Tab-separated table of C-alpha atoms in Angstrom:
chain	number	residue	atom	x	y	z
A	1	MET	CA	-13.384	58.660	2.101
A	2	ASP	CA	-14.306	56.477	-0.883
A	3	ARG	CA	-14.089	52.720	-1.057
A	4	ARG	CA	-10.688	52.679	-2.783
A	5	GLN	CA	-9.077	54.810	-0.047
A	6	ALA	CA	-10.666	52.644	2.664
A	7	LEU	CA	-9.209	49.483	1.117
A	8	GLN	CA	-5.756	51.097	0.757
A	9	THR	CA	-5.824	52.157	4.413
A	10	LEU	CA	-6.909	48.680	5.484
A	11	VAL	CA	-4.151	46.978	3.457
A	12	ALA	CA	-1.535	49.440	4.730
A	13	SER	CA	-2.501	48.734	8.361
A	14	MET	CA	-2.332	44.905	8.044
A	15	PRO	CA	1.460	44.579	8.682
A	16	ALA	CA	1.076	46.684	11.812
A	17	VAL	CA	-1.679	44.387	13.057
A	18	GLY	CA	0.643	41.422	12.446
A	19	LEU	CA	3.403	43.104	14.458
A	20	LEU	CA	1.050	43.807	17.325
A	21	HIS	CA	-0.139	40.214	17.297
A	22	GLY	CA	3.467	39.042	17.332
A	23	CYS	CA	4.216	41.248	20.321
A	24	THR	CA	1.269	40.051	22.343
A	25	SER	CA	1.776	36.381	21.561
A	26	ALA	CA	5.487	36.517	22.473
A	27	ASN	CA	4.573	36.318	26.142
A	28	THR	CA	2.423	33.241	25.708
A	29	THR	CA	3.674	29.697	25.755
A	30	PRO	CA	3.942	28.167	22.281
A	31	PRO	CA	1.432	25.398	21.666
A	32	VAL	CA	2.655	21.901	22.396
A	33	LEU	CA	2.339	19.701	19.336
A	34	GLU	CA	1.210	16.220	20.137
A	35	PRO	CA	3.225	13.551	18.358
A	36	SER	CA	1.217	12.031	15.573
A	37	GLU	CA	-0.090	8.547	16.165
A	38	PRO	CA	2.124	6.006	14.420
A	39	ARG	CA	0.472	4.400	11.428
A	40	ARG	CA	-0.961	0.966	12.063
A	41	PRO	CA	-1.932	-1.806	9.667
A	42	GLY	CA	-5.590	-2.175	8.722
A	43	TRP	CA	-5.855	-5.358	10.799
A	44	SER	CA	-4.344	-6.846	13.966
A	45	PRO	CA	-1.410	-8.940	12.759
A	46	ARG	CA	-0.732	-12.242	14.503
A	47	LEU	CA	2.155	-13.523	12.374
A	48	PHE	CA	3.797	-10.300	11.204
A	49	SER	CA	5.207	-7.543	13.368
A	50	PRO	CA	3.369	-4.219	12.891
A	51	LEU	CA	6.219	-2.987	10.653
A	52	GLN	CA	6.166	-6.174	8.548
A	53	ALA	CA	2.391	-5.876	8.223
A	54	LEU	CA	2.741	-2.307	6.931
A	55	VAL	CA	5.449	-3.368	4.460
A	56	VAL	CA	3.168	-6.117	3.098
A	57	GLU	CA	0.132	-3.809	3.018
A	58	ASP	CA	2.016	-1.049	1.183
A	59	ALA	CA	3.764	-3.429	-1.233
A	60	ALA	CA	0.407	-4.993	-2.157
A	61	GLU	CA	-1.045	-1.495	-2.657
A	62	ARG	CA	1.794	-0.680	-5.079
A	63	LEU	CA	0.896	-3.813	-7.070
A	64	ILE	CA	-2.846	-3.037	-7.134
A	65	PRO	CA	-3.197	0.672	-6.326
A	66	GLU	CA	-6.468	2.416	-5.616
A	67	THR	CA	-7.621	4.367	-8.677
A	68	ASN	CA	-11.239	4.697	-9.767
A	69	THR	CA	-11.522	1.134	-8.446
A	70	PRO	CA	-10.516	-0.162	-4.995
A	71	GLY	CA	-6.905	-1.043	-4.295
A	72	ALA	CA	-5.300	-3.878	-2.387
A	73	THR	CA	-5.466	-2.056	0.948
A	74	SER	CA	-9.213	-1.396	0.681
A	75	ALA	CA	-9.756	-5.048	-0.224
A	76	GLY	CA	-7.883	-6.263	2.883
A	77	VAL	CA	-5.140	-8.010	0.905
A	78	GLY	CA	-2.532	-7.578	3.665
A	79	GLU	CA	-4.643	-9.553	6.110
A	80	PHE	CA	-5.371	-12.159	3.428
A	81	ILE	CA	-1.633	-12.620	2.823
A	82	GLU	CA	-0.926	-13.049	6.526
A	83	THR	CA	-3.800	-15.511	6.991
A	84	THR	CA	-2.738	-17.529	3.936
A	85	LEU	CA	0.882	-17.673	5.089
A	86	ARG	CA	-0.150	-18.649	8.601
A	87	ASP	CA	-2.746	-21.268	7.654
A	88	CYS	CA	-1.593	-22.682	4.309
A	89	TYR	CA	2.203	-22.375	4.061
A	90	ASP	CA	4.760	-24.520	5.854
A	91	GLU	CA	7.251	-23.027	8.288
A	92	SER	CA	10.125	-22.768	5.802
A	93	ALA	CA	7.946	-20.976	3.214
A	94	ARG	CA	6.695	-18.580	5.921
A	95	ARG	CA	10.268	-17.842	7.029
A	96	HIS	CA	11.331	-17.299	3.406
A	97	PHE	CA	8.482	-14.842	2.782
A	98	MET	CA	9.089	-12.938	6.005
A	99	ALA	CA	12.823	-12.743	5.206
A	100	GLY	CA	11.806	-11.177	1.883
A	101	VAL	CA	9.633	-8.630	3.707
A	102	ASP	CA	12.556	-7.742	5.988
A	103	ALA	CA	14.958	-7.528	3.024
A	104	LEU	CA	12.582	-5.145	1.222
A	105	ASN	CA	12.521	-2.923	4.301
A	106	ARG	CA	16.343	-3.042	4.540
A	107	ASP	CA	16.555	-2.018	0.867
A	108	ALA	CA	14.301	0.962	1.634
A	109	ARG	CA	16.497	2.003	4.556
A	110	ALA	CA	19.664	1.662	2.452
A	111	ALA	CA	18.223	3.635	-0.471
A	112	HIS	CA	16.178	6.289	1.338
A	113	ALA	CA	17.084	6.107	5.059
A	114	LEU	CA	13.402	5.334	5.726
A	115	ASP	CA	11.371	2.238	6.463
A	116	PHE	CA	9.438	1.008	3.416
A	117	PRO	CA	6.058	2.299	4.712
A	118	ALA	CA	7.525	5.803	5.189
A	119	CYS	CA	8.775	5.963	1.587
A	120	SER	CA	6.734	7.694	-1.107
A	121	ALA	CA	4.644	5.613	-3.507
A	122	GLN	CA	7.207	6.251	-6.261
A	123	GLN	CA	10.081	5.103	-4.043
A	124	GLN	CA	8.150	1.989	-3.018
A	125	SER	CA	7.382	1.151	-6.656
A	126	ALA	CA	11.046	1.620	-7.617
A	127	LEU	CA	12.136	-0.756	-4.838
A	128	LEU	CA	9.678	-3.414	-6.026
A	129	GLU	CA	10.736	-2.934	-9.655
A	130	LYS	CA	14.337	-3.480	-8.567
A	131	LEU	CA	13.330	-6.843	-7.065
A	132	VAL	CA	11.559	-7.829	-10.289
A	133	ALA	CA	14.556	-6.783	-12.398
A	134	ALA	CA	16.811	-8.993	-10.255
A	135	LEU	CA	14.727	-12.115	-10.904
A	136	PRO	CA	16.601	-14.867	-12.725
A	137	GLU	CA	15.320	-16.175	-16.034
A	138	HIS	CA	12.532	-18.680	-15.458
A	139	ASP	CA	13.888	-22.208	-15.493
A	140	GLU	CA	11.614	-25.069	-14.464
A	141	GLN	CA	14.459	-27.134	-12.994
A	142	GLU	CA	15.851	-24.164	-11.049
A	143	ALA	CA	12.370	-23.376	-9.725
A	144	GLN	CA	12.117	-26.865	-8.232
A	145	LYS	CA	15.451	-26.493	-6.366
A	146	GLY	CA	14.380	-23.734	-4.018
A	147	PRO	CA	11.527	-21.550	-2.835
A	148	GLU	CA	9.841	-19.110	-5.166
A	149	PRO	CA	11.341	-15.595	-5.018
A	150	PHE	CA	9.629	-13.354	-2.477
A	151	VAL	CA	8.370	-10.816	-5.020
A	152	LEU	CA	6.626	-13.540	-7.065
A	153	THR	CA	4.899	-14.956	-3.981
A	154	LEU	CA	3.879	-11.431	-2.993
A	155	ARG	CA	2.445	-10.793	-6.461
A	156	GLU	CA	0.572	-14.111	-6.538
A	157	LEU	CA	-0.947	-13.675	-3.071
A	158	THR	CA	-1.871	-10.056	-3.829
A	159	ILE	CA	-3.726	-11.000	-7.018
A	160	VAL	CA	-5.515	-13.975	-5.441
A	161	GLY	CA	-6.399	-11.964	-2.333
A	162	PHE	CA	-7.716	-9.035	-4.339
A	163	CYS	CA	-9.718	-11.086	-6.857
A	164	SER	CA	-11.295	-13.210	-4.125
A	165	SER	CA	-12.205	-10.221	-1.937
A	166	ARG	CA	-15.720	-8.808	-1.978
A	167	LEU	CA	-14.514	-5.480	-3.405
A	168	GLY	CA	-12.375	-7.098	-6.088
A	169	ALA	CA	-15.064	-9.569	-7.099
A	170	THR	CA	-17.951	-7.112	-7.182
A	171	ARG	CA	-16.390	-3.777	-8.185
A	172	VAL	CA	-13.559	-4.806	-10.502
A	173	LEU	CA	-14.371	-8.237	-11.875
A	174	SER	CA	-17.587	-9.041	-13.669
A	175	TYR	CA	-19.711	-10.589	-10.944
A	176	GLU	CA	-22.772	-12.750	-11.435
A	177	PRO	CA	-24.247	-13.850	-8.106
A	178	ILE	CA	-26.278	-16.542	-9.873
A	179	PRO	CA	-24.338	-17.492	-12.982
A	180	GLY	CA	-26.141	-18.747	-16.041
A	181	HIS	CA	-24.838	-21.296	-18.503
A	182	TYR	CA	-21.114	-21.698	-19.152
A	183	GLN	CA	-19.607	-19.727	-22.027
A	184	GLY	CA	-16.028	-20.748	-22.778
A	185	CYS	CA	-15.186	-17.733	-24.895
A	186	VAL	CA	-16.800	-14.354	-24.342
A	187	ALA	CA	-16.008	-11.200	-26.267
A	188	VAL	CA	-14.976	-8.360	-23.966
A	189	GLU	CA	-15.462	-4.744	-24.945
A	190	ALA	CA	-12.847	-2.080	-24.230
A	191	ASN	CA	-12.941	-0.915	-20.566
A	192	GLU	CA	-15.346	-3.702	-19.631
A	193	PRO	CA	-14.514	-5.581	-16.391
A	194	ALA	CA	-12.931	-8.962	-16.955
A	195	GLY	CA	-14.321	-11.921	-15.162
């Protein structure tokens, strides 16, 4: 028997092997699949519920996603946002922000029948873009009447948290541990980190 005939015989016998395996495994108990561990935020939230923490973490990651540079999640922006809200914002501003987090999750459930963290990155981005599109025209007098819209506070805290993190400051921004003299205007080359 040459090699070609041996391979043909082997290929022809493979379905039979599969049938035999099916027959022998029919008497065995199917494996029990353990439920997957629910996803948890990258920190232990003290102000947010675990679901709110994941909404904030994922929303921040949509604003500054991980590419060839770190994203908001790697930089710990979710924890920064919670700490800033807890330590620096008054109770009404905290309640307003958390109501925005809950509203974003409700929008995800209405649109996709999923919590915001369970939605795909594209679905999450579309939900955030919808919030931005619904923003009223900027009016200084209107801005003074009430709290800043949730999505603007989220964006501001995400940017500040990312830029002040170790990863953001050292891997994305131009970082000088011992700065030299002040230069008010510096030419920046294409694809050079800003800072």
